[in-house]
Amino acid sequence: MLKNKRGAEFWPATKFLFWMLFGVILAFTAIAFVIYITSSGENIAKIRANLESYFLAERFLKSENCFVYYDPEIKRAYPGIIDYEKFTDAQLNNCINAITQDEISFRITLASSAQIEGLPLTIKTRNWNENRPVESREQPRRVLIFHSNNYYNGDMTIEIQNLR
């Protein structure tokens, strides 16, 4: 038995062992919690290679200046819905804004299982070189195609050259 200087308080050894055991269990619980949080966060945070090309490709699906359907009556753009009338070489070059020969070039193919006249349709930027191999091909993205006031399911494949 331990006593303090005055001898007024009594500190039983069982109380000391309880707090020691409690501290060890608390430490292991904290370590397990930290390991669980860090391991679950690995799947959430995905760092992509070639971020510049990734964001340019995302622009095709989200910007009303590219191919996204824009409803002028309610002044709203619909990301993920491709306007078939906007899907042209000229619109692609306007969307990218002044690409030079040294910058990234794109070839985009729009396809659908529905019988839409003119599909599959492939467009490319003015600096696309048919003699060079494709350096990167994105997974086909599921999109909706707006054509003749109807919506169709489709796929959009983006191929890239001149990656740095």
Backbone as a chain_set.jsonl record, in Angstrom:
{"seq": "MLKNKRGAEFWPATKFLFWMLFGVILAFTAIAFVIYITSSGENIAKIRANLESYFLAERFLKSENCFVYYDPEIKRAYPGIIDYEKFTDAQLNNCINAITQDEISFRITLASSAQIEGLPLTIKTRNWNENRPVESREQPRRVLIFHSNNYYNGDMTIEIQNLR", "coords": {"N": [[0.819, -1.18, 0.0], [0.37, 2.208, -0.786], [1.083, 5.477, 0.37], [0.426, 9.006, 0.577], [2.355, 12.034, 1.317], [1.265, 13.102, 3.672], [-0.147, 11.019, 4.609], [-2.845, 10.804, 4.612], [-4.491, 9.935, 2.517], [-5.489, 6.965, 0.899], [-4.062, 4.78, -1.407], [-4.903, 2.204, -3.144], [-3.323, -0.695, -4.566], [-4.772, -2.016, -6.557], [-6.317, -0.059, -7.796], [-4.386, 1.424, -9.126], [-3.437, -0.531, -10.962], [-5.761, -0.882, -12.468], [-6.025, 1.626, -13.817], [-3.678, 1.607, -15.282], [-4.063, -0.627, -16.982], [-6.351, 0.299, -18.263], [-5.27, 2.528, -19.673], [-3.503, 1.227, -21.47], [-5.302, -0.29, -23.036], [-6.825, 1.809, -24.091], [-4.845, 3.09, -25.632], [-4.263, 1.088, -27.59], [-6.771, 0.967, -28.824], [-6.967, 3.563, -29.903], [-4.837, 3.492, -31.728], [-5.754, 1.46, -33.468], [-8.037, 2.726, -34.468], [-6.936, 4.927, -35.872], [-5.471, 3.557, -37.846], [-7.583, 2.319, -39.222], [-8.99, 4.572, -40.228], [-7.043, 5.763, -41.926], [-6.631, 3.717, -43.785], [-9.136, 3.471, -45.012], [-9.317, 5.91, -46.232], [-7.58, 5.759, -48.385], [-8.877, 4.69, -50.612], [-10.678, 6.647, -51.251], [-9.323, 9.025, -51.994], [-8.055, 9.548, -55.01], [-5.385, 10.025, -56.906], [-4.822, 11.285, -59.971], [-2.889, 10.575, -62.882], [-1.425, 12.818, -65.25], [-3.005, 15.277, -64.966], [-3.679, 17.63, -66.329], [-4.595, 16.851, -68.91], [-6.716, 15.287, -68.072], [-8.49, 17.162, -66.868], [-9.018, 18.77, -69.077], [-10.38, 16.913, -70.666], [-12.593, 16.472, -69.028], [-13.797, 18.885, -69.315], [-15.121, 18.755, -71.759], [-17.442, 17.404, -71.126], [-18.731, 18.992, -69.289], [-18.809, 21.734, -69.789], [-20.656, 24.399, -71.111], [-19.667, 25.713, -73.272], [-18.519, 23.829, -74.795], [-19.616, 20.784, -75.674], [-21.91, 20.353, -74.254], [-25.396, 20.151, -73.707], [-27.428, 23.011, -73.905], [-30.126, 24.724, -72.652], [-31.825, 27.299, -73.981], [-34.203, 28.548, -73.225], [-34.652, 28.303, -70.458], [-32.186, 28.969, -69.667], [-30.079, 27.139, -68.897], [-27.468, 24.798, -68.486], [-26.807, 21.336, -69.158], [-24.84, 19.201, -67.755], [-23.134, 16.316, -68.915], [-24.955, 15.662, -70.827], [-24.843, 15.468, -74.208], [-24.985, 17.671, -76.878], [-25.951, 16.925, -80.017], [-25.848, 18.551, -82.276], [-23.863, 20.38, -81.661], [-21.587, 18.875, -81.729], [-18.953, 19.035, -83.354], [-15.975, 19.491, -85.414], [-15.18, 22.188, -85.497], [-16.426, 23.258, -83.204], [-15.089, 21.79, -81.243], [-12.447, 22.76, -81.527], [-12.906, 25.452, -80.842], [-13.676, 25.097, -78.233], [-11.359, 24.2, -76.94], [-9.73, 26.383, -77.238], [-7.534, 27.898, -79.018], [-5.355, 25.958, -79.687], [-1.996, 25.06, -80.177], [0.551, 23.621, -82.307], [2.265, 22.37, -80.52], [0.815, 21.622, -78.328], [-1.599, 19.637, -76.473], [-3.512, 17.264, -78.297], [-6.725, 16.165, -79.406], [-8.931, 13.423, -80.163], [-12.19, 12.605, -80.563], [-14.753, 10.292, -80.169], [-18.105, 9.721, -80.716], [-20.614, 7.519, -79.978], [-23.472, 5.329, -80.282], [-25.858, 2.891, -79.273], [-28.358, 3.134, -80.256], [-30.146, 3.733, -83.302], [-28.995, 6.24, -84.754], [-28.694, 8.641, -87.191], [-25.602, 9.22, -88.711], [-23.99, 8.456, -86.618], [-21.545, 6.106, -85.511], [-19.648, 9.033, -84.768], [-16.714, 10.791, -85.41], [-14.595, 13.297, -84.245], [-11.904, 15.709, -84.382], [-9.131, 17.658, -83.101], [-7.452, 20.441, -84.697], [-4.732, 19.987, -84.681], [-4.312, 17.273, -84.632], [-2.499, 14.391, -85.413], [-2.526, 12.013, -87.777], [-0.558, 10.178, -88.329], [0.823, 9.628, -86.038], [0.965, 7.615, -83.043], [-1.751, 6.923, -80.729], [-1.502, 8.308, -77.594], [-2.819, 8.217, -75.166], [-5.824, 6.78, -74.078], [-8.946, 7.365, -72.948], [-11.279, 5.722, -70.781], [-14.356, 4.671, -72.23], [-16.995, 6.959, -71.81], [-20.16, 7.071, -70.342], [-22.833, 8.778, -71.734], [-25.597, 11.026, -72.344], [-27.241, 11.648, -75.369], [-28.45, 14.397, -77.031], [-30.631, 14.752, -79.578], [-32.571, 15.867, -82.197], [-34.731, 16.685, -80.51], [-34.902, 14.48, -78.8], [-33.643, 12.081, -76.434], [-30.845, 9.978, -76.238], [-29.045, 7.061, -75.231], [-25.51, 6.891, -75.02], [-21.976, 6.561, -75.851], [-18.869, 8.124, -75.181], [-15.707, 8.396, -76.39], [-12.447, 9.374, -75.664], [-9.449, 10.244, -77.117], [-5.962, 10.915, -76.862], [-3.175, 12.855, -77.876], [0.261, 14.049, -77.861], [0.97, 14.267, -75.151], [2.664, 15.426, -72.241]], "CA": [[0.0, 0.0, 0.0], [1.115, 3.452, -0.912], [0.465, 6.624, 1.032], [1.061, 10.268, 0.226], [3.209, 12.582, 2.381], [0.536, 13.302, 4.914], [-0.692, 9.739, 5.059], [-4.284, 10.937, 4.752], [-5.205, 9.207, 1.461], [-5.1, 5.574, 0.714], [-4.007, 4.437, -2.83], [-4.737, 0.751, -3.257], [-2.61, -1.15, -5.758], [-5.752, -2.42, -7.585], [-6.719, 1.142, -8.527], [-3.263, 1.73, -10.012], [-3.451, -1.52, -12.04], [-6.921, -0.588, -13.321], [-5.729, 2.758, -14.684], [-2.626, 1.188, -16.198], [-4.723, -1.469, -17.972], [-7.222, 1.183, -19.033], [-4.418, 3.298, -20.572], [-3.006, 0.351, -22.535], [-6.444, -0.584, -23.917], [-7.144, 3.055, -24.799], [-3.804, 3.319, -26.641], [-4.486, 0.158, -28.7], [-7.993, 1.388, -29.508], [-6.641, 4.759, -30.687], [-4.005, 3.064, -32.857], [-6.626, 0.738, -34.404], [-8.902, 3.726, -35.1], [-6.121, 5.677, -36.83], [-5.187, 2.65, -38.967], [-8.834, 2.158, -39.976], [-9.283, 5.82, -40.947], [-6.088, 5.969, -43.018], [-6.815, 2.705, -44.834], [-10.362, 3.752, -45.756], [-9.089, 7.118, -47.013], [-6.817, 5.46, -49.591], [-9.783, 4.443, -51.725], [-11.405, 7.868, -51.577], [-8.43, 9.966, -52.664], [-7.394, 8.945, -56.157], [-4.608, 11.047, -57.603], [-4.713, 10.88, -61.365], [-1.734, 11.015, -63.663], [-1.771, 13.731, -66.35], [-4.173, 16.049, -64.544], [-4.041, 18.622, -67.338], [-5.432, 16.212, -69.927], [-7.95, 14.836, -67.422], [-9.403, 18.289, -66.725], [-9.47, 19.167, -70.416], [-11.386, 15.938, -71.072], [-13.798, 16.738, -68.235], [-14.399, 20.103, -69.855], [-16.032, 18.376, -72.848], [-18.696, 16.904, -70.565], [-19.329, 19.878, -68.292], [-18.841, 23.143, -70.18], [-21.63, 24.736, -72.161], [-18.909, 26.19, -74.421], [-18.065, 22.655, -75.56], [-20.669, 19.979, -76.304], [-23.015, 20.161, -73.331], [-26.68, 20.706, -74.136], [-27.822, 24.23, -73.216], [-31.518, 25.089, -72.93], [-31.86, 28.767, -73.943], [-35.435, 29.049, -72.618], [-34.471, 28.447, -69.012], [-30.785, 29.362, -69.507], [-29.431, 26.132, -68.045], [-26.673, 23.763, -69.157], [-27.001, 20.006, -68.589], [-23.597, 18.421, -67.846], [-23.318, 14.895, -69.195], [-25.833, 15.52, -71.998], [-24.125, 15.996, -75.367], [-25.83, 18.191, -77.956], [-25.452, 16.366, -81.275], [-25.604, 19.643, -83.221], [-22.619, 21.038, -81.273], [-20.477, 17.923, -81.81], [-18.257, 19.269, -84.626], [-14.555, 19.848, -85.299], [-15.068, 23.618, -85.199], [-16.788, 23.455, -81.801], [-13.999, 21.228, -80.448], [-11.331, 23.711, -81.561], [-13.316, 26.618, -80.053], [-13.729, 24.678, -76.831], [-9.993, 24.096, -76.419], [-9.172, 27.744, -77.288], [-6.225, 28.191, -79.633], [-4.319, 24.935, -79.51], [-0.902, 25.151, -81.14], [1.103, 22.321, -82.677], [2.997, 21.77, -79.406], [-0.071, 21.313, -77.221], [-2.356, 18.386, -76.507], [-4.519, 17.141, -79.346], [-7.786, 15.231, -79.052], [-9.855, 12.826, -81.122], [-13.326, 12.18, -79.75], [-15.722, 9.495, -80.904], [-19.418, 9.615, -80.095], [-21.304, 6.351, -80.509], [-24.691, 4.962, -79.581], [-26.481, 1.652, -79.737], [-29.564, 3.543, -80.973], [-29.922, 4.009, -84.717], [-28.972, 7.678, -85.006], [-27.991, 8.903, -88.441], [-24.323, 9.892, -88.556], [-23.196, 7.89, -85.522], [-20.57, 6.828, -84.7], [-19.073, 10.241, -85.353], [-15.4, 11.097, -84.846], [-14.088, 14.643, -84.501], [-10.54, 15.872, -83.862], [-8.59, 19.011, -83.121], [-6.709, 20.726, -85.935], [-3.346, 19.528, -84.585], [-4.269, 15.813, -84.542], [-1.625, 13.819, -86.429], [-2.949, 10.631, -88.053], [0.621, 9.32, -88.442], [1.36, 9.35, -84.698], [0.096, 6.729, -82.265], [-2.525, 7.492, -79.632], [-0.718, 8.181, -76.363], [-3.708, 7.907, -74.047], [-7.227, 6.582, -74.444], [-9.783, 7.338, -71.752], [-12.36, 4.743, -70.803], [-15.583, 5.28, -72.777], [-17.864, 7.546, -70.787], [-21.588, 7.018, -70.645], [-23.428, 10.103, -71.868], [-26.865, 11.125, -73.042], [-27.108, 12.421, -76.604], [-29.657, 15.13, -77.381], [-30.708, 14.862, -81.039], [-33.945, 16.006, -82.7], [-35.608, 16.744, -79.339], [-34.943, 13.182, -78.123], [-32.448, 11.702, -75.7], [-30.376, 8.623, -76.528], [-27.848, 6.639, -74.496], [-24.347, 6.807, -75.891], [-20.638, 6.489, -75.274], [-17.927, 9.099, -75.711], [-14.329, 7.94, -76.207], [-11.512, 10.476, -75.862], [-8.07, 9.823, -77.365], [-5.1, 12.08, -76.657], [-1.784, 12.854, -78.364], [1.13, 15.143, -77.403], [1.055, 14.381, -73.697], [4.016, 15.732, -71.772]], "C": [[0.868, 1.25, 0.0], [0.353, 4.573, -0.22], [1.165, 7.892, 0.568], [1.82, 10.813, 1.429], [2.479, 12.712, 3.72], [0.006, 11.985, 5.48], [-2.192, 9.779, 5.198], [-5.049, 10.123, 3.715], [-4.625, 7.83, 1.296], [-5.165, 5.24, -0.78], [-3.821, 2.933, -2.951], [-4.052, 0.393, -4.58], [-3.575, -1.547, -6.864], [-6.209, -1.216, -8.403], [-5.634, 1.532, -9.537], [-3.225, 0.765, -11.19], [-4.611, -1.285, -13.002], [-6.588, 0.533, -14.302], [-4.612, 2.432, -15.669], [-3.218, 0.333, -17.325], [-5.642, -0.635, -18.865], [-6.419, 2.005, -20.048], [-3.894, 2.473, -21.736], [-4.128, 0.035, -23.525], [-6.82, 0.646, -24.727], [-6.12, 3.342, -25.895], [-3.992, 2.391, -27.839], [-5.739, 0.521, -29.491], [-7.722, 2.603, -30.396], [-5.805, 4.392, -31.913], [-4.848, 2.342, -33.897], [-7.534, 1.714, -35.156], [-8.144, 4.512, -36.166], [-5.796, 4.812, -38.047], [-6.427, 2.468, -39.836], [-9.133, 3.404, -40.808], [-8.322, 6.007, -42.117], [-6.269, 4.945, -44.123], [-8.086, 2.962, -45.63], [-10.196, 5.001, -46.614], [-8.309, 6.883, -48.293], [-7.721, 5.3, -50.799], [-10.505, 5.703, -52.162], [-10.542, 8.811, -52.404], [-7.682, 9.242, -53.774], [-6.682, 10.058, -56.918], [-4.353, 10.542, -59.014], [-3.404, 11.375, -61.967], [-2.252, 11.933, -64.768], [-3.04, 14.526, -66.038], [-4.616, 17.053, -65.601], [-4.962, 18.015, -68.396], [-6.747, 15.728, -69.333], [-8.951, 15.983, -67.319], [-9.868, 18.828, -68.066], [-10.552, 18.212, -70.916], [-12.69, 16.14, -70.302], [-14.538, 17.968, -68.756], [-15.401, 19.781, -70.96], [-17.407, 17.988, -72.319], [-19.41, 17.896, -69.657], [-19.464, 21.335, -68.719], [-19.855, 23.376, -71.294], [-20.947, 25.31, -73.396], [-18.392, 25.044, -75.274], [-19.271, 21.956, -76.177], [-21.913, 19.821, -75.448], [-24.27, 20.847, -73.863], [-27.045, 21.905, -73.262], [-29.239, 24.584, -73.638], [-31.646, 26.603, -72.833], [-33.122, 29.321, -73.275], [-35.278, 29.257, -71.119], [-33.034, 28.806, -68.652], [-30.056, 28.432, -68.538], [-28.687, 25.133, -68.914], [-26.877, 22.445, -68.412], [-25.723, 19.186, -68.76], [-23.888, 16.943, -68.035], [-24.262, 14.625, -70.347], [-25.152, 16.23, -73.16], [-25.128, 16.432, -76.422], [-25.227, 17.742, -79.287], [-25.097, 17.463, -82.275], [-24.284, 20.368, -82.92], [-21.396, 20.152, -81.493], [-19.818, 18.005, -83.183], [-16.792, 19.585, -84.351], [-14.385, 21.31, -84.894], [-15.39, 23.902, -83.73], [-15.695, 22.92, -80.877], [-12.822, 22.192, -80.396], [-11.658, 24.99, -80.787], [-13.308, 26.299, -78.561], [-12.339, 24.662, -76.209], [-9.286, 25.455, -76.416], [-7.72, 27.788, -77.74], [-5.147, 27.174, -79.293], [-3.26, 25.136, -80.585], [-0.385, 23.748, -81.419], [1.799, 21.616, -81.512], [2.092, 21.306, -78.272], [-0.842, 20.023, -77.46], [-3.368, 18.406, -77.647], [-5.482, 16.008, -78.981], [-8.475, 14.675, -80.281], [-10.964, 12.214, -80.278], [-14.315, 11.444, -80.647], [-16.994, 9.391, -80.077], [-20.161, 8.474, -80.765], [-22.545, 6.068, -79.683], [-25.213, 3.646, -80.14], [-27.793, 1.94, -80.466], [-29.197, 3.87, -82.417], [-30.077, 5.513, -84.976], [-28.143, 7.905, -86.257], [-26.712, 9.684, -88.157], [-23.468, 9.365, -87.408], [-22.721, 6.504, -85.886], [-19.927, 7.972, -85.484], [-17.758, 10.539, -84.643], [-15.0, 12.499, -85.251], [-12.692, 14.735, -83.901], [-10.125, 17.327, -83.935], [-7.726, 19.191, -84.356], [-5.274, 20.231, -85.886], [-3.244, 18.005, -84.4], [-3.452, 15.259, -85.699], [-1.994, 12.351, -86.606], [-1.771, 9.663, -88.103], [1.253, 8.977, -87.092], [0.419, 8.403, -83.96], [-0.663, 7.504, -81.189], [-1.748, 7.254, -78.347], [-1.573, 7.801, -75.164], [-5.138, 7.776, -74.576], [-8.021, 6.447, -73.153], [-10.824, 6.229, -71.901], [-13.581, 5.402, -71.432], [-16.49, 5.76, -71.648], [-19.308, 7.472, -71.249], [-22.145, 8.431, -70.657], [-24.831, 9.956, -72.432], [-26.638, 12.013, -74.259], [-28.447, 13.067, -76.899], [-29.653, 15.349, -78.886], [-32.173, 14.864, -81.448], [-34.973, 15.929, -81.573], [-35.828, 15.395, -78.658], [-33.61, 12.936, -77.429], [-32.121, 10.244, -75.981], [-29.171, 8.319, -75.63], [-26.694, 6.52, -75.472], [-23.06, 6.693, -75.1], [-19.752, 7.517, -75.953], [-16.528, 8.622, -75.357], [-13.388, 9.082, -76.562], [-10.105, 9.903, -76.003], [-7.195, 11.066, -77.38], [-3.725, 11.82, -77.263], [-1.068, 14.04, -77.737], [1.085, 15.345, -75.894], [2.488, 14.664, -73.29], [4.374, 14.849, -70.623]], "O": [[1.905, 1.343, 0.657], [-0.877, 4.602, -0.231], [2.343, 7.868, 0.211], [1.923, 10.136, 2.452], [3.055, 12.447, 4.775], [-0.252, 11.865, 6.677], [-2.776, 8.897, 5.827], [-6.154, 9.66, 4.0], [-3.441, 7.581, 1.524], [-6.228, 5.4, -1.381], [-2.696, 2.44, -2.87], [-4.194, 1.099, -5.578], [-3.218, -1.421, -8.035], [-6.464, -1.352, -9.599], [-5.937, 1.921, -10.664], [-3.001, 1.198, -12.321], [-4.465, -1.466, -14.211], [-6.844, 0.4, -15.499], [-4.613, 2.944, -16.788], [-2.903, 0.549, -18.495], [-5.699, -0.844, -20.077], [-6.861, 2.159, -21.186], [-3.843, 2.957, -22.867], [-3.912, 0.09, -24.735], [-7.104, 0.541, -25.92], [-6.491, 3.793, -26.979], [-3.896, 2.837, -28.982], [-5.753, 0.389, -30.715], [-8.204, 2.658, -31.527], [-6.033, 4.913, -33.005], [-4.68, 2.581, -35.093], [-7.772, 1.543, -36.352], [-8.67, 4.736, -37.256], [-5.845, 5.303, -39.174], [-6.325, 2.464, -41.062], [-9.494, 3.29, -41.979], [-8.758, 6.38, -43.206], [-6.077, 5.271, -45.295], [-8.11, 2.689, -46.83], [-10.876, 5.135, -47.631], [-8.359, 7.711, -49.202], [-7.369, 5.73, -51.897], [-10.905, 5.819, -53.321], [-11.001, 9.339, -53.417], [-6.794, 8.429, -53.517], [-7.326, 10.929, -57.504], [-3.738, 9.493, -59.211], [-2.889, 12.436, -61.613], [-3.409, 11.821, -65.171], [-4.027, 14.447, -66.77], [-5.813, 17.301, -65.75], [-5.99, 18.6, -68.737], [-7.778, 15.753, -70.004], [-10.126, 15.81, -67.641], [-11.0, 19.297, -68.182], [-11.531, 18.648, -71.522], [-13.773, 15.994, -70.868], [-15.759, 18.065, -68.643], [-16.421, 20.46, -71.087], [-18.419, 18.214, -72.982], [-20.564, 17.677, -69.288], [-20.174, 22.098, -68.064], [-19.9, 22.644, -72.283], [-21.564, 25.393, -74.458], [-17.877, 25.273, -76.369], [-19.883, 22.483, -77.106], [-22.883, 19.204, -75.889], [-24.221, 21.958, -74.391], [-26.981, 21.83, -72.035], [-29.526, 24.727, -74.827], [-31.585, 27.154, -71.734], [-33.111, 30.458, -72.803], [-35.72, 30.27, -70.576], [-32.698, 28.933, -67.475], [-29.504, 28.857, -67.523], [-29.195, 24.679, -69.939], [-27.091, 22.43, -67.2], [-25.535, 18.544, -69.793], [-24.779, 16.387, -67.393], [-24.37, 13.488, -70.805], [-24.912, 17.436, -73.11], [-26.008, 15.666, -76.813], [-24.116, 18.141, -79.634], [-24.144, 17.316, -83.041], [-23.657, 20.91, -83.83], [-20.27, 20.646, -81.445], [-20.071, 17.179, -84.061], [-16.409, 19.903, -83.226], [-13.548, 21.633, -84.05], [-14.704, 24.696, -83.086], [-15.405, 23.524, -79.844], [-12.257, 22.417, -79.326], [-10.777, 25.556, -80.14], [-12.97, 27.148, -77.737], [-12.171, 25.074, -75.061], [-8.335, 25.649, -75.659], [-6.799, 27.721, -76.926], [-4.138, 27.513, -78.673], [-3.58, 25.356, -81.753], [-0.854, 22.785, -80.811], [1.911, 20.39, -81.515], [2.565, 20.655, -77.34], [-0.74, 19.406, -78.521], [-3.997, 19.428, -77.923], [-5.102, 15.03, -78.337], [-8.594, 15.349, -81.304], [-10.706, 11.404, -79.388], [-14.663, 11.909, -81.732], [-16.966, 9.025, -78.902], [-20.32, 8.464, -81.986], [-22.662, 6.505, -78.538], [-25.034, 3.333, -81.317], [-28.288, 1.093, -81.209], [-28.059, 4.241, -82.707], [-31.145, 5.987, -85.364], [-27.019, 7.415, -86.364], [-26.737, 10.689, -87.447], [-22.325, 9.795, -87.249], [-23.467, 5.772, -86.536], [-19.701, 7.88, -86.69], [-17.698, 10.539, -83.414], [-15.049, 12.861, -86.427], [-12.331, 13.949, -83.025], [-10.671, 18.118, -84.703], [-7.317, 18.217, -84.987], [-4.647, 20.066, -86.932], [-2.177, 17.506, -84.042], [-3.69, 15.623, -86.85], [-1.799, 11.542, -85.7], [-1.956, 8.458, -87.938], [2.132, 8.118, -87.023], [-0.784, 8.39, -84.221], [-0.263, 8.6, -80.795], [-1.376, 6.12, -78.046], [-1.096, 7.135, -74.246], [-5.587, 8.563, -75.41], [-7.795, 5.529, -72.364], [-11.196, 5.854, -73.013], [-13.824, 6.585, -71.192], [-16.716, 5.054, -70.665], [-19.628, 7.774, -72.399], [-21.955, 9.191, -69.707], [-25.205, 8.896, -72.934], [-25.924, 13.013, -74.181], [-29.464, 12.381, -77.006], [-28.785, 16.043, -79.417], [-32.926, 13.961, -81.084], [-35.96, 15.201, -81.67], [-36.851, 15.199, -78.003], [-32.586, 13.512, -77.795], [-33.0, 9.383, -75.967], [-28.382, 9.208, -75.311], [-26.875, 6.098, -76.614], [-23.048, 6.724, -73.87], [-19.869, 7.754, -77.156], [-16.194, 8.461, -74.183], [-13.51, 9.688, -77.627], [-9.626, 9.175, -75.132], [-7.611, 12.129, -77.841], [-3.187, 10.717, -77.176], [-1.698, 14.924, -77.156], [1.155, 16.478, -75.416], [3.423, 14.188, -73.933], [5.476, 14.953, -70.085]]}, "num_chains": 1, "name": "protein.A"}
